[in-house]
Coordinates of C-alpha atoms in Angstrom, one line a residue:
M1 CA -22.9 11.2 -6.0
E2 CA -24.0 8.1 -4.2
I3 CA -23.4 7.4 -0.5
R4 CA -21.2 4.4 -1.5
A5 CA -19.0 6.5 -3.7
M6 CA -18.7 9.1 -0.9
R7 CA -17.6 6.5 1.6
A8 CA -15.1 5.0 -0.9
F9 CA -13.5 8.4 -1.4
V10 CA -13.2 9.2 2.3
T11 CA -11.7 5.8 3.0
V12 CA -9.1 6.2 0.3
V13 CA -8.0 9.5 1.7
E14 CA -8.0 8.2 5.3
E15 CA -6.0 5.1 4.4
G16 CA -3.6 6.9 2.1
G17 CA -3.8 4.3 -0.5
L18 CA -6.2 2.2 -2.7
S19 CA -5.0 -1.2 -1.4
A20 CA -5.6 -0.5 2.3
A21 CA -8.9 1.2 1.5
A22 CA -10.1 -1.7 -0.6
R23 CA -9.5 -4.1 2.3
R24 CA -11.3 -1.8 4.7
L25 CA -14.3 -1.5 2.4
H26 CA -14.3 -5.1 1.5
I27 CA -14.2 -4.6 -2.2
S28 CA -11.6 -5.3 -4.9
Q29 CA -8.9 -2.7 -5.6
P30 CA -9.9 -2.4 -9.3
A31 CA -13.5 -1.7 -8.4
L32 CA -12.4 1.0 -5.9
S33 CA -10.2 2.6 -8.5
Q34 CA -13.1 2.7 -10.9
T35 CA -15.3 4.4 -8.3
V36 CA -12.8 7.1 -7.6
S37 CA -12.2 7.7 -11.3
A38 CA -16.0 8.0 -11.9
L39 CA -16.1 10.6 -9.2
E40 CA -13.4 12.6 -10.8
R41 CA -15.2 12.4 -14.2
E42 CA -18.5 13.4 -12.5
F43 CA -16.9 16.6 -11.0
G44 CA -14.6 17.3 -13.8
Q45 CA -11.8 17.7 -11.3
Q46 CA -8.8 15.7 -10.1
L47 CA -9.5 14.6 -6.5
L48 CA -6.4 12.6 -5.7
V49 CA -2.7 12.8 -6.4
R50 CA -1.3 9.4 -6.9
S51 CA 2.4 8.5 -6.2
S52 CA 4.5 5.5 -5.5
T53 CA 4.0 6.1 -1.7
G54 CA 0.2 6.3 -1.8
V55 CA -2.4 8.9 -2.5
R56 CA -3.4 12.3 -1.1
A57 CA -6.3 14.7 -1.7
T58 CA -6.0 17.6 -4.0
E59 CA -7.3 21.0 -2.9
T60 CA -10.6 20.1 -4.6
G61 CA -10.4 16.7 -2.9
V62 CA -10.0 18.2 0.5
T63 CA -13.2 20.3 0.0
L64 CA -15.1 17.1 -1.0
L65 CA -13.6 15.2 1.9
A66 CA -15.0 17.7 4.4
E67 CA -18.5 17.7 2.8
A68 CA -18.6 13.9 2.4
R69 CA -17.7 13.3 6.0
A70 CA -20.5 15.6 7.1
V71 CA -23.0 13.8 4.9
L72 CA -21.8 10.3 6.0
A73 CA -22.0 11.3 9.7
R74 CA -25.7 12.4 9.2
Y75 CA -26.4 9.3 7.1
D76 CA -24.9 6.9 9.7
Q77 CA -26.8 8.7 12.5
A78 CA -30.0 8.3 10.6
L79 CA -29.5 4.6 10.3
K80 CA -28.8 4.3 14.1
V81 CA -31.9 6.3 15.0
M82 CA -34.1 4.2 12.7
A83 CA -32.6 0.9 13.9
A84 CA -33.4 1.9 17.5
H85 CA -36.9 3.0 16.5
T86 CA -37.7 -0.2 14.8
G87 CA -35.9 -2.5 17.3
G88 CA -33.1 -3.2 14.9
S89 CA -32.7 -6.2 12.7
T90 CA -30.4 -9.1 13.0
A91 CA -28.0 -10.1 10.2
S92 CA -26.3 -13.4 9.9
L93 CA -22.6 -13.6 9.0
R94 CA -21.7 -17.1 8.0
I95 CA -18.0 -18.1 8.4
G96 CA -16.1 -21.2 7.5
I97 CA -13.1 -22.2 9.6
P98 CA -10.5 -24.9 9.3
L99 CA -9.3 -27.2 12.0
E100 CA -6.3 -26.0 14.1
L101 CA -7.0 -22.3 13.6
P102 CA -4.9 -20.2 16.0
A103 CA -7.0 -19.7 19.1
D104 CA -6.8 -15.9 19.2
L105 CA -7.1 -15.2 15.4
L106 CA -10.8 -15.2 15.1
S107 CA -11.9 -14.6 18.7
K108 CA -10.3 -11.1 18.9
A109 CA -11.8 -10.1 15.5
L110 CA -15.2 -11.3 16.5
L111 CA -15.1 -9.4 19.8
E112 CA -14.4 -6.2 17.9
L113 CA -17.2 -7.0 15.4
S114 CA -19.7 -7.5 18.2
V115 CA -19.0 -4.0 19.5
A116 CA -19.1 -2.3 16.2
H117 CA -22.0 -4.3 14.8
P118 CA -24.1 -5.6 17.7
N119 CA -26.9 -6.7 15.4
T120 CA -24.7 -9.1 13.4
R121 CA -25.0 -12.8 14.5
V122 CA -22.0 -14.9 13.5
Q123 CA -22.5 -18.5 12.4
A124 CA -19.2 -20.4 12.3
R125 CA -18.7 -23.9 10.9
H126 CA -15.7 -26.2 10.7
L127 CA -15.2 -27.0 7.0
S128 CA -12.3 -28.0 4.8
T129 CA -10.9 -25.6 2.3
S130 CA -12.6 -27.3 -0.6
A131 CA -16.0 -27.4 1.2
Q132 CA -15.6 -23.7 2.0
V133 CA -14.9 -22.8 -1.6
A134 CA -18.0 -24.7 -2.8
E135 CA -20.2 -22.9 -0.2
L136 CA -18.7 -19.5 -1.1
H137 CA -19.6 -20.2 -4.8
R138 CA -23.2 -21.1 -3.7
G139 CA -23.5 -18.0 -1.5
D140 CA -23.8 -20.1 1.7
L141 CA -20.8 -18.5 3.3
E142 CA -19.9 -14.8 3.6
L143 CA -16.3 -15.5 4.6
G144 CA -14.0 -18.5 4.4
L145 CA -10.7 -19.1 6.2
L146 CA -8.8 -21.2 3.7
R147 CA -5.5 -23.0 3.5
E148 CA -5.0 -22.0 -0.1
R149 CA -5.9 -18.9 -2.1
P150 CA -8.6 -19.5 -4.8
H151 CA -7.8 -18.6 -8.5
G152 CA -9.8 -16.2 -10.5
Q153 CA -11.5 -12.8 -10.0
E154 CA -14.7 -14.1 -8.3
F155 CA -13.2 -13.8 -4.8
D156 CA -11.1 -11.3 -2.9
A157 CA -8.5 -12.8 -0.5
M158 CA -6.2 -11.6 2.2
L159 CA -3.4 -13.5 4.0
V160 CA -4.3 -13.4 7.7
V161 CA -1.8 -15.8 9.4
E162 CA 1.4 -17.8 8.7
E163 CA 2.4 -20.6 11.0
R164 CA 5.8 -22.3 11.0
L165 CA 4.8 -25.9 11.6
G166 CA 6.7 -28.1 14.0
V167 CA 6.5 -31.8 14.6
L168 CA 4.6 -34.0 17.1
L169 CA 6.6 -37.1 18.1
A170 CA 6.5 -39.8 20.7
T171 CA 8.6 -38.4 23.6
E172 CA 11.1 -41.3 23.6
R173 CA 11.6 -41.0 19.8
A174 CA 11.9 -37.3 20.0
A175 CA 14.8 -37.7 22.5
E176 CA 16.7 -39.7 19.9
L177 CA 16.2 -37.2 17.0
A178 CA 16.1 -33.8 18.6
G179 CA 19.1 -31.4 18.8
P180 CA 19.4 -28.3 20.9
H181 CA 17.5 -26.2 18.2
G182 CA 14.9 -28.7 17.2
I183 CA 14.6 -31.5 14.6
R184 CA 15.7 -31.6 11.0
L185 CA 12.8 -32.6 8.7
E186 CA 15.0 -35.2 6.9
A187 CA 15.6 -37.0 10.3
L188 CA 12.0 -38.2 10.1
H189 CA 12.5 -40.3 7.0
A190 CA 12.0 -43.6 8.8
L191 CA 8.7 -42.6 10.3
T192 CA 5.2 -42.6 8.8
W193 CA 3.6 -39.2 8.2
I194 CA 0.1 -38.9 9.6
G195 CA -1.5 -36.8 6.8
F196 CA -5.0 -35.6 5.8
P197 CA -7.2 -36.1 2.7
R198 CA -6.0 -34.3 -0.4
S199 CA -9.5 -33.5 -1.4
G200 CA -9.9 -31.2 1.6
S201 CA -7.2 -28.8 0.4
P202 CA -5.5 -30.0 -2.8
A203 CA -3.0 -27.1 -3.4
W204 CA -1.8 -27.1 0.3
Y205 CA -1.6 -31.0 0.2
D206 CA 0.5 -30.9 -2.9
E207 CA 2.8 -28.1 -1.6
L208 CA 3.3 -30.0 1.7
T209 CA 4.0 -33.4 0.2
A210 CA 6.4 -31.9 -2.2
I211 CA 8.4 -30.5 0.7
L212 CA 8.3 -33.8 2.5
R213 CA 9.6 -35.6 -0.7
S214 CA 12.4 -33.0 -1.1
H215 CA 13.6 -34.0 2.4
G216 CA 13.6 -37.7 1.6
I217 CA 10.2 -38.5 3.3
D218 CA 7.7 -40.7 1.5
P219 CA 4.2 -39.2 2.2
G220 CA 2.7 -42.6 1.7
P221 CA -0.8 -43.4 0.4
Q222 CA -3.4 -40.7 0.4
V223 CA -5.8 -40.6 3.3
P224 CA -9.4 -41.6 2.2
D225 CA -11.9 -38.8 1.8
G226 CA -14.1 -38.2 4.8
Q227 CA -11.4 -38.8 7.3
P228 CA -10.3 -35.4 8.7
L229 CA -7.2 -35.3 10.8
I230 CA -8.5 -34.3 14.2
A231 CA -6.4 -33.8 17.3
E232 CA -7.3 -37.1 19.0
V233 CA -6.3 -39.1 15.9
K234 CA -2.9 -37.3 15.6
L235 CA -2.0 -37.9 19.3
A236 CA -3.1 -41.6 19.2
S237 CA -1.1 -42.3 16.0
V238 CA 2.0 -40.6 17.2
S239 CA 2.1 -42.1 20.7
A240 CA 3.2 -45.5 19.4
G241 CA 6.5 -44.1 18.2
R242 CA 6.4 -45.1 14.6
A243 CA 4.8 -42.0 13.1
F244 CA 5.0 -38.2 13.2
T245 CA 2.5 -35.4 12.4
L246 CA 2.8 -31.7 11.9
A247 CA 1.4 -29.1 14.2
P248 CA 1.8 -25.3 14.8
P249 CA 3.5 -23.9 17.8
G250 CA 1.3 -23.2 20.8
W251 CA -1.0 -26.1 19.7
S252 CA -4.4 -25.6 21.4
Q253 CA -4.7 -29.2 22.4
P254 CA -3.1 -30.5 25.7
L255 CA -0.3 -33.0 25.0
P256 CA 0.0 -36.2 27.0
D257 CA 3.4 -37.0 28.5
T258 CA 3.9 -39.5 25.8
V259 CA 3.9 -36.9 23.0
T260 CA 6.3 -33.9 22.5
W261 CA 6.3 -31.0 20.1
F262 CA 9.5 -29.8 18.5
P263 CA 10.3 -27.0 16.0
L264 CA 11.7 -28.0 12.6
I265 CA 15.1 -26.5 12.0
G266 CA 15.0 -23.9 9.3
H267 CA 11.2 -23.7 9.3
P268 CA 10.8 -25.6 6.0
I269 CA 7.0 -25.8 6.3
V270 CA 4.9 -22.7 6.6
R271 CA 1.1 -23.0 6.7
R272 CA -0.9 -20.0 5.4
T273 CA -4.5 -19.2 6.1
W274 CA -6.4 -16.8 3.8
A275 CA -9.6 -14.8 4.5
V276 CA -11.7 -15.2 1.3
W277 CA -14.9 -13.5 0.4
N278 CA -17.1 -12.7 -2.6
A279 CA -15.6 -9.8 -4.6
G280 CA -19.0 -8.3 -5.2
S281 CA -20.0 -8.0 -1.5
H282 CA -20.5 -4.6 0.1
R283 CA -21.6 -5.7 3.6
R284 CA -20.1 -3.3 6.1
D285 CA -20.0 -5.9 9.0
L286 CA -18.1 -8.3 6.8
G287 CA -15.7 -5.5 5.8
Y288 CA -15.2 -4.6 9.4
L289 CA -14.4 -8.3 10.3
V290 CA -11.9 -8.5 7.4
A291 CA -10.2 -5.3 8.6
A292 CA -10.1 -6.7 12.2
L293 CA -8.4 -9.9 10.9
D294 CA -5.8 -7.7 9.1
R295 CA -4.5 -6.2 12.4
P296 CA -0.6 -6.5 12.4
A297 CA -0.7 -8.0 16.0
T298 CA -2.8 -10.9 14.7
K299 CA -0.5 -11.7 11.8
A300 CA 2.5 -11.6 14.1
A301 CA 1.0 -14.0 16.6
S302 CA 2.5 -17.1 15.1
D303 CA 6.0 -15.7 14.7
A304 CA 5.9 -14.7 18.4
T305 CA 5.4 -18.3 19.5
S306 CA 8.0 -19.8 17.2

């Protein structure tokens, strides 16, 4: 029995289910299920009882659990001793991040990572969703934070945050359109939408423009490639009073007096961000970071501000 299989079995029992264990181990659920099944074939015994509410260890599984934990503890201790003896080695974890990521989403997870894996050096880069997917394919990123979930079996993905987008308007124009609970999306039909290049995130762009059209808003011509919608451009375009743009609650950029943020009534536009990684990766530091991003408090952050 390999160390990897031991750790997989222990994690499944501790998490009480394959799905949660797969996220913690940073592997796909089918791969984890195959590992556990291979263990059961190896010992010729059923190790887990599976049910609609999760899994639990059989009597044989409980015996294996105790032994596996002891072996893993000695193995991890040996790694720590050797790392200290050799001075340790630094590993790079390359992450792609989009513009307007919620401020505390990544910072808290990276703080936890630095404590658990002090020898991991994180390299973060601002990249569009399409650029991140290309770099994930090339192996130039270990983790991407994307505005759409890639198709296929090559990557694993986990939803990490949902943001109910509101609208940024010139303050005078907002006073004309806003009610006590916000602004209706269809009330913006006479204004120009300040958008972003479709090439950066095609699926999210198509979803967003379809919602705008369904509320009587013409998205207008596509923004040329190579012109990312940065905060300064949004604010300058909106201040004139003839345009609007979308932004999350608690926007990280300070707003001038000439611009106001309002919620959209009914929350018609929800922006999702996915953590995406190579399905074949077994890096423990990456798995730890993914698990940290999956904290319930992180996912609830956007709802608490809306």
